[in-house]
Short mmCIF file of C-alpha atoms in Angstrom, two decimals:
data_model
loop_
_atom_site.label_atom_id
_atom_site.label_comp_id
_atom_site.label_asym_id
_atom_site.label_seq_id
_atom_site.Cartn_x
_atom_site.Cartn_y
_atom_site.Cartn_z
CA MET A 1 75.60 92.45 72.54
CA ASP A 2 78.43 92.87 70.04
CA LEU A 3 79.52 96.09 71.76
CA LEU A 4 79.66 94.34 75.12
CA LEU A 5 81.52 91.45 73.53
CA GLN A 6 84.10 93.80 72.00
CA LEU A 7 84.72 95.49 75.34
CA ALA A 8 84.94 92.16 77.12
CA ASP A 9 87.43 90.89 74.52
CA VAL A 10 89.70 93.91 74.94
CA TYR A 11 89.68 94.11 78.73
CA THR A 12 89.22 90.50 79.85
CA LEU A 13 88.54 87.73 77.39
CA ASP A 14 91.60 88.03 75.14
CA THR A 15 93.75 87.23 78.16
CA LEU A 16 91.52 84.39 79.31
CA TYR A 17 91.38 82.79 75.88
CA SER A 18 95.06 83.28 75.01
CA PRO A 19 96.12 79.75 76.11
CA THR A 20 93.50 78.21 73.79
CA GLN A 21 94.41 80.44 70.83
CA LEU A 22 90.74 80.75 69.92
CA PRO A 23 90.30 83.78 67.63
CA ARG A 24 87.66 86.39 68.38
CA ASP A 25 85.50 85.26 65.47
CA SER A 26 85.48 81.62 66.60
CA LEU A 27 81.88 80.43 66.98
CA LEU A 28 82.80 78.43 70.08
CA ARG A 29 84.50 81.40 71.71
CA GLN A 30 81.62 83.72 70.86
CA ALA A 31 79.08 81.24 72.21
CA LEU A 32 80.96 80.88 75.49
CA SER A 33 81.55 84.62 75.81
CA VAL A 34 78.00 85.65 74.93
CA SER A 35 76.63 83.10 77.40
CA ALA A 36 78.82 84.46 80.19
CA ILE A 37 77.88 88.07 79.39
CA THR A 38 74.18 87.22 79.23
CA LEU A 39 74.27 85.35 82.54
CA ALA A 40 76.14 88.13 84.32
CA GLY A 41 74.25 90.96 82.63
CA GLY A 42 70.86 89.38 83.17
CA ALA A 43 71.51 88.82 86.86
CA PHE A 44 72.85 92.36 87.25
CA LEU A 45 69.89 94.04 85.53
CA TYR A 46 67.44 91.95 87.52
CA LEU A 47 69.02 92.33 90.96
CA SER A 48 70.05 95.98 90.61
CA GLY A 49 66.68 97.16 89.33
CA SER A 50 64.68 95.07 91.77
CA ARG A 51 66.75 96.13 94.74
CA LEU A 52 66.29 99.81 93.90
CA LEU A 53 62.51 99.47 93.84
CA VAL A 54 62.03 97.22 96.85
CA ARG A 55 61.57 99.89 99.49
CA VAL A 56 60.33 99.41 103.02
CA HIS A 57 56.88 100.83 102.34
CA VAL A 58 56.48 98.61 99.25
CA ARG A 59 57.17 95.58 101.42
CA GLN A 60 54.72 96.86 104.01
CA VAL A 61 51.97 97.21 101.41
CA ALA A 62 52.61 93.77 99.91
CA THR A 63 53.01 91.86 103.14
CA ARG A 64 49.66 93.13 104.48
CA SER A 65 47.90 91.06 101.83
CA PRO A 66 46.85 87.51 102.80
CA ARG A 67 47.82 86.48 99.26
CA PHE A 68 51.46 87.42 99.84
CA LEU A 69 53.39 84.17 100.25
CA LYS A 70 55.64 83.34 103.16
CA GLN A 71 59.25 84.30 102.28
CA GLN A 72 57.96 85.31 98.86
CA GLU A 73 60.84 87.61 97.94
CA ARG A 74 63.39 84.85 98.55
CA LYS A 75 61.33 82.46 96.44
CA GLU A 76 61.04 85.01 93.64
CA ILE A 77 64.79 85.62 93.60
CA ALA A 78 65.59 81.91 93.67
CA TYR A 79 63.18 81.16 90.84
CA ALA A 80 64.43 84.04 88.70
CA LEU A 81 68.13 83.27 89.14
CA GLY A 82 67.43 79.60 88.50
CA SER A 83 65.68 80.46 85.22
CA ILE A 84 68.31 82.83 83.81
CA PRO A 85 70.65 80.00 82.61
CA GLY A 86 67.80 78.39 80.68
CA MET A 87 66.77 81.71 79.15
CA THR A 88 70.40 82.34 78.22
CA LEU A 89 70.60 79.04 76.36
CA LEU A 90 67.38 79.72 74.45
CA MET A 91 68.44 83.27 73.55
CA LEU A 92 71.98 82.29 72.55
CA PRO A 93 71.25 81.65 68.82
CA TRP A 94 69.68 85.10 68.51
CA PHE A 95 72.55 86.86 70.25
CA LEU A 96 75.05 84.96 68.10
CA ALA A 97 73.17 85.94 64.94
CA GLU A 98 73.43 89.59 65.98
CA VAL A 99 77.11 89.30 66.89
CA ARG A 100 77.94 87.55 63.62
CA GLY A 101 76.24 90.17 61.45
CA TYR A 102 72.93 88.53 60.56
CA SER A 103 70.77 91.30 62.04
CA MET A 104 69.99 94.84 60.86
CA LEU A 105 71.99 96.52 63.62
CA TYR A 106 74.12 99.38 62.33
CA SER A 107 76.98 101.40 63.82
CA HIS A 108 76.86 104.92 62.35
CA VAL A 109 74.01 107.39 62.86
CA SER A 110 74.83 108.84 59.44
CA ASP A 111 73.73 105.56 57.81
CA PHE A 112 70.06 106.45 58.36
CA GLY A 113 70.13 109.90 59.98
CA TRP A 114 68.97 111.33 63.29
CA GLY A 115 65.33 111.40 62.27
CA TYR A 116 65.27 107.66 61.71
CA LEU A 117 67.17 107.09 64.97
CA VAL A 118 64.35 108.77 66.91
CA PHE A 119 61.69 107.02 64.84
CA SER A 120 63.30 103.62 65.37
CA ALA A 121 63.17 104.07 69.16
CA VAL A 122 59.44 104.83 69.03
CA TRP A 123 58.78 102.06 66.51
CA PHE A 124 60.72 99.61 68.70
CA LEU A 125 58.34 100.28 71.60
CA VAL A 126 55.22 100.11 69.42
CA PHE A 127 56.28 96.95 67.56
CA THR A 128 57.48 95.00 70.59
CA ASP A 129 54.47 96.05 72.67
CA MET A 130 52.20 94.60 69.97
CA LEU A 131 54.06 91.28 69.78
CA ILE A 132 54.42 90.92 73.53
CA TYR A 133 50.69 91.48 73.94
CA TRP A 134 49.80 88.65 71.57
CA PHE A 135 52.54 86.36 72.84
CA HIS A 136 51.26 87.01 76.36
CA ARG A 137 47.72 86.17 75.30
CA TRP A 138 49.02 82.93 73.81
CA LEU A 139 50.79 82.10 77.09
CA HIS A 140 47.37 82.19 78.75
CA HIS A 141 45.97 79.56 76.38
CA PRO A 142 44.89 76.56 78.49
CA ARG A 143 47.27 74.21 76.68
CA VAL A 144 50.24 76.48 77.34
CA TYR A 145 49.45 78.24 80.60
CA ALA A 146 49.91 75.39 83.09
CA ALA A 147 53.24 74.23 81.70
CA VAL A 148 54.87 77.57 80.89
CA HIS A 149 53.21 80.70 82.27
CA LYS A 150 51.57 79.54 85.50
CA PRO A 151 54.81 79.75 87.56
CA HIS A 152 54.87 83.53 87.03
CA HIS A 153 51.30 83.84 88.30
CA LYS A 154 52.24 82.15 91.52
CA TRP A 155 53.08 85.67 92.66
CA ILE A 156 49.55 87.09 92.99
CA VAL A 157 50.86 90.09 94.94
CA PRO A 158 54.17 90.58 93.11
CA THR A 159 57.26 92.45 94.20
CA PRO A 160 59.95 93.71 91.80
CA PHE A 161 61.74 90.39 92.33
CA ALA A 162 58.80 88.66 90.60
CA SER A 163 59.55 90.51 87.37
CA HIS A 164 61.89 87.81 86.03
CA ALA A 165 60.59 84.92 88.12
CA PHE A 166 59.17 82.85 85.30
CA HIS A 167 59.81 79.63 83.38
CA PRO A 168 62.83 79.86 81.00
CA LEU A 169 60.59 79.29 77.97
CA ASP A 170 58.27 82.03 79.22
CA GLY A 171 61.23 84.41 79.47
CA PHE A 172 62.41 83.45 76.00
CA ILE A 173 58.98 84.10 74.47
CA ARG A 174 58.77 87.49 76.17
CA GLY A 175 62.26 88.45 74.95
CA LEU A 176 61.83 87.21 71.39
CA PRO A 177 60.11 90.38 70.05
CA TYR A 178 63.23 92.46 70.77
CA HIS A 179 65.41 90.17 68.68
CA LEU A 180 62.82 89.94 65.92
CA PHE A 181 62.87 93.73 65.71
CA ALA A 182 66.65 93.73 65.19
CA MET A 183 66.24 91.16 62.42
CA LEU A 184 63.47 93.02 60.61
CA PHE A 185 64.27 96.72 61.05
CA PRO A 186 67.48 98.77 61.07
CA ILE A 187 68.36 100.00 64.55
CA HIS A 188 71.54 101.56 65.90
CA ARG A 189 73.41 99.03 68.00
CA VAL A 190 73.90 101.45 70.93
CA LEU A 191 70.21 102.39 70.88
CA PHE A 192 69.24 98.72 70.75
CA LEU A 193 71.39 97.94 73.77
CA ALA A 194 69.99 100.93 75.67
CA LEU A 195 66.40 99.97 74.85
CA PHE A 196 67.07 96.36 75.80
CA ALA A 197 68.26 97.46 79.24
CA THR A 198 65.42 99.98 79.59
CA VAL A 199 62.67 97.45 78.90
CA ASN A 200 64.20 95.15 81.51
CA TYR A 201 63.95 97.91 84.09
CA TRP A 202 60.41 98.71 82.91
CA THR A 203 59.46 95.08 83.46
CA ILE A 204 60.79 95.36 87.00
CA SER A 205 58.96 98.64 87.62
CA ILE A 206 55.51 97.29 86.72
CA HIS A 207 55.88 94.70 89.48
CA ASP A 208 56.80 97.20 92.21
CA GLY A 209 53.27 97.82 93.51
CA LEU A 210 53.66 101.59 93.34
CA HIS A 211 50.64 103.26 91.74
CA VAL A 212 52.70 106.26 90.64
CA SER A 213 51.24 106.81 87.19
CA LYS A 214 47.50 107.06 86.66
CA ASN A 215 47.86 107.49 82.90
CA ALA A 216 45.21 105.24 81.40
CA TRP A 217 47.32 104.57 78.29
CA LEU A 218 50.45 103.46 80.12
CA ASN A 219 50.55 99.91 81.42
CA GLY A 220 52.03 100.81 84.77
CA ALA A 221 52.26 98.90 88.03
CA ALA A 222 48.59 99.44 88.86
CA HIS A 223 47.48 97.89 85.57
CA HIS A 224 49.89 94.98 85.84
CA ALA A 225 48.99 94.31 89.48
CA MET A 226 45.45 93.74 88.28
CA HIS A 227 46.76 91.23 85.73
CA HIS A 228 48.37 89.25 88.54
CA SER A 229 45.21 89.28 90.64
CA ASP A 230 42.69 88.86 87.77
CA PHE A 231 44.56 86.89 85.15
CA ASN A 232 42.32 87.72 82.17
CA TYR A 233 43.02 91.44 81.87
CA ASN A 234 45.81 93.90 81.08
CA TYR A 235 48.24 91.78 79.05
CA GLY A 236 50.18 94.74 77.61
CA GLN A 237 53.81 95.58 78.26
CA TYR A 238 54.19 99.36 77.98
CA PHE A 239 50.81 100.57 76.75
CA THR A 240 47.15 99.62 77.11
CA LEU A 241 46.34 100.07 73.40
CA TRP A 242 46.08 96.39 72.48
CA ASP A 243 44.12 95.57 75.62
CA ARG A 244 41.62 98.24 74.61
CA LEU A 245 41.44 97.04 71.01
CA ASP A 246 41.00 93.39 72.00
CA GLY A 247 38.62 93.95 74.91
CA SER A 248 40.98 92.80 77.66
CA TYR A 249 41.49 96.20 79.29
CA ARG A 250 40.38 96.82 82.85
CA GLU A 251 40.82 100.08 84.71
CA PRO A 252 42.87 99.51 87.89
CA GLN A 253 41.53 100.40 91.28
CA HIS A 254 44.03 102.71 92.95
CA GLU A 255 44.32 101.90 96.62
CA PRO A 256 43.99 104.96 98.90
CA GLU A 257 46.34 103.53 101.53
CA ARG A 258 49.03 102.91 98.98
CA GLU A 259 48.73 106.37 97.49
CA LYS A 260 48.87 107.93 100.96
CA GLN A 261 52.10 106.12 101.74
CA GLU A 262 53.65 107.25 98.48
#
């Protein structure tokens, strides 16, 4: 986020803020700027990734199901875009902490070396996958599910537009592991930004209905589609490891018609 903020300051925000004379390190200015960047960036990642994956044959597969809602894609988009401001507000303290130097983000590869850079990328995926699994399990607790997570399960036959169509608190809980990682472990700020964008696109991809990967250890669209239809299985984000360890794994049934169309 700090890299995006620096670029925005140089090319846009310095001019916009000049009448107010707010310095770049002003907490108020940073809060306003980070909020604007998060709103715009979140909407861009969501809409660009979803639009790329919503192909005609994906729509044809989804709309043949009686569980596909009338005008579902429009409802998914409206719900997601309506939730992004709330998620932005909840995430703001974490982004501000990173911008103001309270995280373990670093700028120079030489600080930890190339070996650690590669390791940190792998560890990021392993660590966040573990936390997201358990946070997701908690979201299915009866006392939490109805108020927070149930809106996302309205989309029993999801499209990519369902990927971010959830309650703001749900979105915050899902995003929290990424920020916790930056607080606990050193990670290069460019790598962190790249991974943050990548996991957003991954989240979109597992809602696209395309059974492209049959790798049993990757939590692809086939696995996640089963989670939307049978809510008690396949809670993982990238991998199926924790589902296997905790007994919540279920092998997806690959649909012949869908594979033929692909």
